[in-house]
GROMACS .gro file of C-alpha atoms in nm:
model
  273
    1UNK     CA    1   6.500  12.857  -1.736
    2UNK     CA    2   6.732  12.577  -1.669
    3UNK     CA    3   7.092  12.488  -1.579
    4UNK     CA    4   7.286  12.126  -1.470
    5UNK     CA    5   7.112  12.119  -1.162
    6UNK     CA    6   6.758  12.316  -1.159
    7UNK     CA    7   6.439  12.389  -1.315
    8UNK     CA    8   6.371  12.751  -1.254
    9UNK     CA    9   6.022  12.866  -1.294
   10UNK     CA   10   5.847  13.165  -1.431
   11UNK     CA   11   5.826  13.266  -1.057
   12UNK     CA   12   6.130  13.237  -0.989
   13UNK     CA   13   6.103  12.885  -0.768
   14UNK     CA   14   6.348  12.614  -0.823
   15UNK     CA   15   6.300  12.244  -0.912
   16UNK     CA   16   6.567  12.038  -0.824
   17UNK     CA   17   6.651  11.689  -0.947
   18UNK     CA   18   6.592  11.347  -0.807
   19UNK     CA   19   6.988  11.344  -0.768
   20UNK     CA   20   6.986  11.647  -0.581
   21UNK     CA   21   6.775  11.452  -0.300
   22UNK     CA   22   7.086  11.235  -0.120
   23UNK     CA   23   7.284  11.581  -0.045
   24UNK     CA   24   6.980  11.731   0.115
   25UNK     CA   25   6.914  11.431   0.303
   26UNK     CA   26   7.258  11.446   0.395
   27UNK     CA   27   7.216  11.831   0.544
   28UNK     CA   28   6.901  11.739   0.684
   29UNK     CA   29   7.057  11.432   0.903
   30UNK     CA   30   7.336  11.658   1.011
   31UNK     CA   31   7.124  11.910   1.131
   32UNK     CA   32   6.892  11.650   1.312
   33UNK     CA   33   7.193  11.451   1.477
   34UNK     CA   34   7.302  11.839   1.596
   35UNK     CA   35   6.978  11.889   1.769
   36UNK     CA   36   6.984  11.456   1.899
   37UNK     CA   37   7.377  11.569   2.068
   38UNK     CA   38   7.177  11.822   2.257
   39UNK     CA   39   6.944  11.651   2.431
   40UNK     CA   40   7.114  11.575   2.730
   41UNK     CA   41   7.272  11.843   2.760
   42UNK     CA   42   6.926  12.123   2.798
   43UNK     CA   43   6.923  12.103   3.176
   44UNK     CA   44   6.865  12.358   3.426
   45UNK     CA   45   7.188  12.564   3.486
   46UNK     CA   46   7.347  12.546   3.160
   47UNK     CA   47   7.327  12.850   2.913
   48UNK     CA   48   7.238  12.896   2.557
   49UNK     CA   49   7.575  13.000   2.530
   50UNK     CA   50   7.677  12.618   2.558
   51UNK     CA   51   7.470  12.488   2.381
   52UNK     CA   52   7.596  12.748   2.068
   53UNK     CA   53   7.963  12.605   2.119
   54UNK     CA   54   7.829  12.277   2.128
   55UNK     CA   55   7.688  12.277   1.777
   56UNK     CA   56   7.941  12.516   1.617
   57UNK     CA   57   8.216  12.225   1.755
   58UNK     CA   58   7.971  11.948   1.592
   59UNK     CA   59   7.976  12.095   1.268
   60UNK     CA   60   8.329  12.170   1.268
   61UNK     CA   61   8.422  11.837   1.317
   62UNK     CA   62   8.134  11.678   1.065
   63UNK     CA   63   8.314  11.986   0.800
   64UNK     CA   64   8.009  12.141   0.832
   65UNK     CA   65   7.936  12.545   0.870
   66UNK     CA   66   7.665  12.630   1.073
   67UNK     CA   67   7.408  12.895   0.806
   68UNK     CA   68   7.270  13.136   1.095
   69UNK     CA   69   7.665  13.265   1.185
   70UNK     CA   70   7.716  13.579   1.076
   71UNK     CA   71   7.401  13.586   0.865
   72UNK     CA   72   7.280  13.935   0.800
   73UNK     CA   73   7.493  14.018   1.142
   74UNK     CA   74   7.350  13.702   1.340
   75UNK     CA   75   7.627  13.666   1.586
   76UNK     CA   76   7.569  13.297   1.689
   77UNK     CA   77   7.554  12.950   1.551
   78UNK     CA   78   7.209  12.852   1.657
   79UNK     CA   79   6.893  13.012   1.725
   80UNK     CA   80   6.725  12.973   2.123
   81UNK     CA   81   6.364  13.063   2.160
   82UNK     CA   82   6.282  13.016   2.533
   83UNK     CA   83   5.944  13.059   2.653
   84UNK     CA   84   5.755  13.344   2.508
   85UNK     CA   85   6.019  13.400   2.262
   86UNK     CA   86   5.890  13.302   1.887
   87UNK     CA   87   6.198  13.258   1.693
   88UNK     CA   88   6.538  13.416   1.673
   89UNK     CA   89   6.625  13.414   2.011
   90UNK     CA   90   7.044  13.446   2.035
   91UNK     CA   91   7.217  13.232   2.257
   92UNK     CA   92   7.364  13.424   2.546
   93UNK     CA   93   7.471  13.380   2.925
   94UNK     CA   94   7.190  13.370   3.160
   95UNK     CA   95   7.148  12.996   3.228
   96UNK     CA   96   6.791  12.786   3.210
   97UNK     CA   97   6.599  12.694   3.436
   98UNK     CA   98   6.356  12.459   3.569
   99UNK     CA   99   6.006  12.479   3.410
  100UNK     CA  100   6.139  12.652   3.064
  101UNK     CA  101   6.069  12.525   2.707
  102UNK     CA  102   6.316  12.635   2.471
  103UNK     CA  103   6.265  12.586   2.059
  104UNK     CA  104   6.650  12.535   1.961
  105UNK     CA  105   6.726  12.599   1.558
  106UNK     CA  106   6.985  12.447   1.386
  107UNK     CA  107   7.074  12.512   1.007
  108UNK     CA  108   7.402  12.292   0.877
  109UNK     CA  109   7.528  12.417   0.531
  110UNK     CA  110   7.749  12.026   0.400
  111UNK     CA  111   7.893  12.026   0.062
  112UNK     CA  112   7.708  12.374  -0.018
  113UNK     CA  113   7.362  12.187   0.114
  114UNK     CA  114   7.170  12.365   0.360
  115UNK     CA  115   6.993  12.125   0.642
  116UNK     CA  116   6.691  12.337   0.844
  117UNK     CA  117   6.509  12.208   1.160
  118UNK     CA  118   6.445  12.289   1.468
  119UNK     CA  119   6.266  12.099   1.806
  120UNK     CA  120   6.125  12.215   2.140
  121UNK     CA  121   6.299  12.096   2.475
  122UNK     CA  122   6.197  12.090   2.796
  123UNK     CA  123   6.410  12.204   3.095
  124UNK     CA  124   6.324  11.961   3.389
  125UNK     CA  125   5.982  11.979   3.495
  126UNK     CA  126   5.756  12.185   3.291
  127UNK     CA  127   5.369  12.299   3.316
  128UNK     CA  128   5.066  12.104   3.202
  129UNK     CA  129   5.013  12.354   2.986
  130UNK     CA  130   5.370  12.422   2.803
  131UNK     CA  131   5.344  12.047   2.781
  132UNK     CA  132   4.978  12.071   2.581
  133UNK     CA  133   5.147  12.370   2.359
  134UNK     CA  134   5.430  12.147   2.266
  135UNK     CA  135   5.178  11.834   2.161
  136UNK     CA  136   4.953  12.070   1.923
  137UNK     CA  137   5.273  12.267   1.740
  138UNK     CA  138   5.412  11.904   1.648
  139UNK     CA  139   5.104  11.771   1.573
  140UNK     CA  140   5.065  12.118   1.322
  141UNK     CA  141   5.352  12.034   1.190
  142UNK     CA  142   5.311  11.705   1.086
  143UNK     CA  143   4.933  11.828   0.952
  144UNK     CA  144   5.129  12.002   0.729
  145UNK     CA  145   5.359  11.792   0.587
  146UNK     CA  146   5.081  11.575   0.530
  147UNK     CA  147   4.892  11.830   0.347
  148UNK     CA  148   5.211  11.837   0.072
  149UNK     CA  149   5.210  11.671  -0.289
  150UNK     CA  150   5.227  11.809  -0.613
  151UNK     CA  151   4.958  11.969  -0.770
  152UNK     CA  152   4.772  12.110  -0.445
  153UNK     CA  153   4.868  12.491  -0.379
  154UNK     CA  154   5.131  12.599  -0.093
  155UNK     CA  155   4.792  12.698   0.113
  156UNK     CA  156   4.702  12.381   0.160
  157UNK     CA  157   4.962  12.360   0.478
  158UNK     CA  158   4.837  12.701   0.602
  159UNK     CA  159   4.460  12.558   0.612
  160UNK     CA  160   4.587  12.189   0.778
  161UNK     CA  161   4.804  12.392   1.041
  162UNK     CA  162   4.559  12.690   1.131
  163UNK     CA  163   4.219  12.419   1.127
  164UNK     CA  164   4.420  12.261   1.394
  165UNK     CA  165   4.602  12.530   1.584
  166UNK     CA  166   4.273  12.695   1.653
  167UNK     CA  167   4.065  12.403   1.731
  168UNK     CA  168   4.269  12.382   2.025
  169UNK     CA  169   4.249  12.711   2.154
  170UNK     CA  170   4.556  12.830   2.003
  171UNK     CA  171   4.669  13.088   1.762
  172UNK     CA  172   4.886  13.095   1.437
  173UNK     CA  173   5.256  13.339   1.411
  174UNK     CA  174   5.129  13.495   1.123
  175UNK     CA  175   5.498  13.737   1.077
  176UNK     CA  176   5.710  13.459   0.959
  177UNK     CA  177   5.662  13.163   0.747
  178UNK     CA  178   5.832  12.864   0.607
  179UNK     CA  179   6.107  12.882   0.317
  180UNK     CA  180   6.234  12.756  -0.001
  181UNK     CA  181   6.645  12.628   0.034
  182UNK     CA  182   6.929  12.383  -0.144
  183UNK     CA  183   7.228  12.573  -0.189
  184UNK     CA  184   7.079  12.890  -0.081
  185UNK     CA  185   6.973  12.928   0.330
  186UNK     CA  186   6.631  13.129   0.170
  187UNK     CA  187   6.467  13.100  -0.120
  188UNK     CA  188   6.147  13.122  -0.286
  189UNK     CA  189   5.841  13.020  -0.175
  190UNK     CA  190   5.722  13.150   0.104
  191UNK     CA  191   5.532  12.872   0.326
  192UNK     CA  192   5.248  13.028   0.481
  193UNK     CA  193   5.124  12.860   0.835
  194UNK     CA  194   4.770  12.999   0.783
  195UNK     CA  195   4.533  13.086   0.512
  196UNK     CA  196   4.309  12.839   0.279
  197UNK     CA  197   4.377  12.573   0.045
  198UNK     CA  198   4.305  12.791  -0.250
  199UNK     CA  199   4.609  13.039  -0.207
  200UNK     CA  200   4.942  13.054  -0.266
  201UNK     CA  201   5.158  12.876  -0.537
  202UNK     CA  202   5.141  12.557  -0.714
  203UNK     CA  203   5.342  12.276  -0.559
  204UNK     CA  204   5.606  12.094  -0.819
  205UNK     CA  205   5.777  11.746  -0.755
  206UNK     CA  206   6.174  11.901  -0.706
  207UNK     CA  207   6.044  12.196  -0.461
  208UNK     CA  208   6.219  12.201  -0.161
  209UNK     CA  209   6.128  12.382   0.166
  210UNK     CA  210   6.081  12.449   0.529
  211UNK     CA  211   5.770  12.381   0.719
  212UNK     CA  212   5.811  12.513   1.067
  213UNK     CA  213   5.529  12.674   1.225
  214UNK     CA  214   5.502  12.889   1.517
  215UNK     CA  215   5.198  12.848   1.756
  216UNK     CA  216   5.100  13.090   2.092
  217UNK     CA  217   4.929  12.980   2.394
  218UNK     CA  218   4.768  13.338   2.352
  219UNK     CA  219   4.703  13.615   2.049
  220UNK     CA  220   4.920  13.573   1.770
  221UNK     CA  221   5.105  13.911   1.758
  222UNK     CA  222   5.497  13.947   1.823
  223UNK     CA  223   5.732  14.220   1.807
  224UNK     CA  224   6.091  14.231   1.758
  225UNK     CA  225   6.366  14.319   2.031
  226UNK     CA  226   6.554  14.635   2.036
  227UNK     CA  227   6.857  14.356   1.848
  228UNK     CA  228   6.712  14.302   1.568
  229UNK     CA  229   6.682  13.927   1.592
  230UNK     CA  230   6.453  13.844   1.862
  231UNK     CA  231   6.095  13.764   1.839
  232UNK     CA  232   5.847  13.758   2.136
  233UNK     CA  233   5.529  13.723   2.214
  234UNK     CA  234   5.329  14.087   2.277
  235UNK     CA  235   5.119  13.912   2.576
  236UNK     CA  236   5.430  13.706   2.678
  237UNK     CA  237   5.208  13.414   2.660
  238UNK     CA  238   5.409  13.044   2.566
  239UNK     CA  239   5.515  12.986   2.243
  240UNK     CA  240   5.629  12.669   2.026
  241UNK     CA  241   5.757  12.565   1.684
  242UNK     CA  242   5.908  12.256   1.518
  243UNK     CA  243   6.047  12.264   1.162
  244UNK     CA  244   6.103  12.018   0.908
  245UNK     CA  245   6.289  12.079   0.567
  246UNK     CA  246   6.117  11.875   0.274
  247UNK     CA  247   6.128  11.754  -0.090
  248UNK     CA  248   5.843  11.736  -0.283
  249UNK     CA  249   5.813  11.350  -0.455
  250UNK     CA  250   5.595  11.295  -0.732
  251UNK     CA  251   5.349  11.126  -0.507
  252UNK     CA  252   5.448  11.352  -0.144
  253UNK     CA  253   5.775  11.387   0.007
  254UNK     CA  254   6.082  11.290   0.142
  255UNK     CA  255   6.200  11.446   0.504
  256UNK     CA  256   6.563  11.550   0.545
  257UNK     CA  257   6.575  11.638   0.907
  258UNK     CA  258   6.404  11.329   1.096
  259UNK     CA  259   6.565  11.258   1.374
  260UNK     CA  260   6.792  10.957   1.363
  261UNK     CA  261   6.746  10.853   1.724
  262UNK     CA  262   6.388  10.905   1.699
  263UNK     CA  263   6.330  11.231   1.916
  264UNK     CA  264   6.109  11.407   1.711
  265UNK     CA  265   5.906  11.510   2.005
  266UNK     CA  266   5.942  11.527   2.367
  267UNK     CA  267   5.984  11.404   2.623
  268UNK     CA  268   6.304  11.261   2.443
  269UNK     CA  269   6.412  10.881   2.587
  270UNK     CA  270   6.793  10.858   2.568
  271UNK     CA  271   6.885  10.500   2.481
  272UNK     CA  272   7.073  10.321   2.725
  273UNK     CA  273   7.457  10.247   2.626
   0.00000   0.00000   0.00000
């Protein structure tokens, strides 16, 4: 099945065009210039809350929509995961403090484009260990994206991220996985952080997709909160996550959501005005 735009195959995954590549990218940079205007801002003291308005006024003045607002009832802009909270976590009023990690997700719909990625931050001093977590989930991440080019199968990232996650003594979020997007926020496939190269589907040049996986200091298993939305860690053990969305080239990819100041990991250096 085809139309002006995409390839849609027999399993109902979409391959998009080389010209569909520039919007993305532009999505992607949004998004990743969002998370950049933050950075100085995560101190102790100030609340997710804040940090929400600051985003949803960046993308209203970039005529941009942030994707997570109102989506399936989400009630904020961006998604805050502090400490031993996985993913989902909804901005709100308490404020941060010293020592916490937070994972801060930002999705940017421009021009119908969706732009996914999300980074860990550091509030003032934090352990040794959050510190060590932090290193290993980026590292998984890029393991991953390195693992991607067309004609290997989608468990090919899985295998990269787990091999490394557990090698260091740390364990894989197995509940929620990686996504397919363009001008839908989720699509197919599902991107698996675990598992071996032979599973999953075959990737296509024209795929596009999240990588973002979510590693534990501890066991793997989370439950929700009592709202739905918020995912935490059942031995409230430190978790982290980065996230990347990604085109598939015919010889690898392209990245949408580097950052353009170059903070892809922390501790981020401001440059000096």
């Amino acid at each position: 099945m085809t139309s002006d735009t995409v390839t849609i195959r027999p399993d109902g995954i979409k391959l998009y065009q080389s010209k569909d590549f520039e919007p993305m990218h532009r999505a992607g940079r949004l998004a990743a210039t969002a998370l950049d205007m933050l950075v100085p801002h995560v101190q102790p003291g100030v609340t997710t809350e804040f940090l929400d308005d600051l985003v949803l006024d960046f993308a209203l003045a970039h005529d941009a929509t942030p994707a997570p607002l109102n989506y399936r009832g989400f009630p904020k802009s961006i998604c805050t995961s502090i400490n031993h909270v996985v993913c989902h976590g909804i901005p709100g009023p308490k404020p941060l403090k010293n020592g916490d990690v937070v994972n801060i997700d930002v999705t940017l719909v421009v021009d119908g484009w969706h732009g996914d990625t999300s980074r860990m931050f550091c509030v003032g001093d934090i352990s040794r260990r959050a510190e060590r977590l932090i290193a290993v989930t980026h590292e998984c991440l890029e393991l991953g994206m390195a693992a991607v080019k067309p004609g290997v199968k989608t468990g090919a990232i899985g295998a990269a991220i787990q091999a490394h996650a557990e090698a260091q003594r740390c364990s894989v979020v197995k509940d929620f996985c990686g996504h397919g997007l363009g001008r839908a926020f989720h699509e197919r496939p599902n991107i698996l952080h675990y598992g071996t190269q032979e599973e999953g589907v075959l990737i296509e040049e024209g795929m596009f997709f999240t990588i973002e996986p979510m590693i534990n200091l501890g066991k793997p298993s989370v439950k929700v909160l009592a709202d739905g939305w918020t995912a935490v860690t059942r031995d409230r053990q430190l978790s982290a996550q980065f996230e990347h969305t990604i085109g598939v080239t015919t010889d690898g990819i392209e990245v949408f959501t580097r950052s353009p100041a170059g903070m892809e990991c922390p501790p981020y250096r401001l440059k000096a005005a």
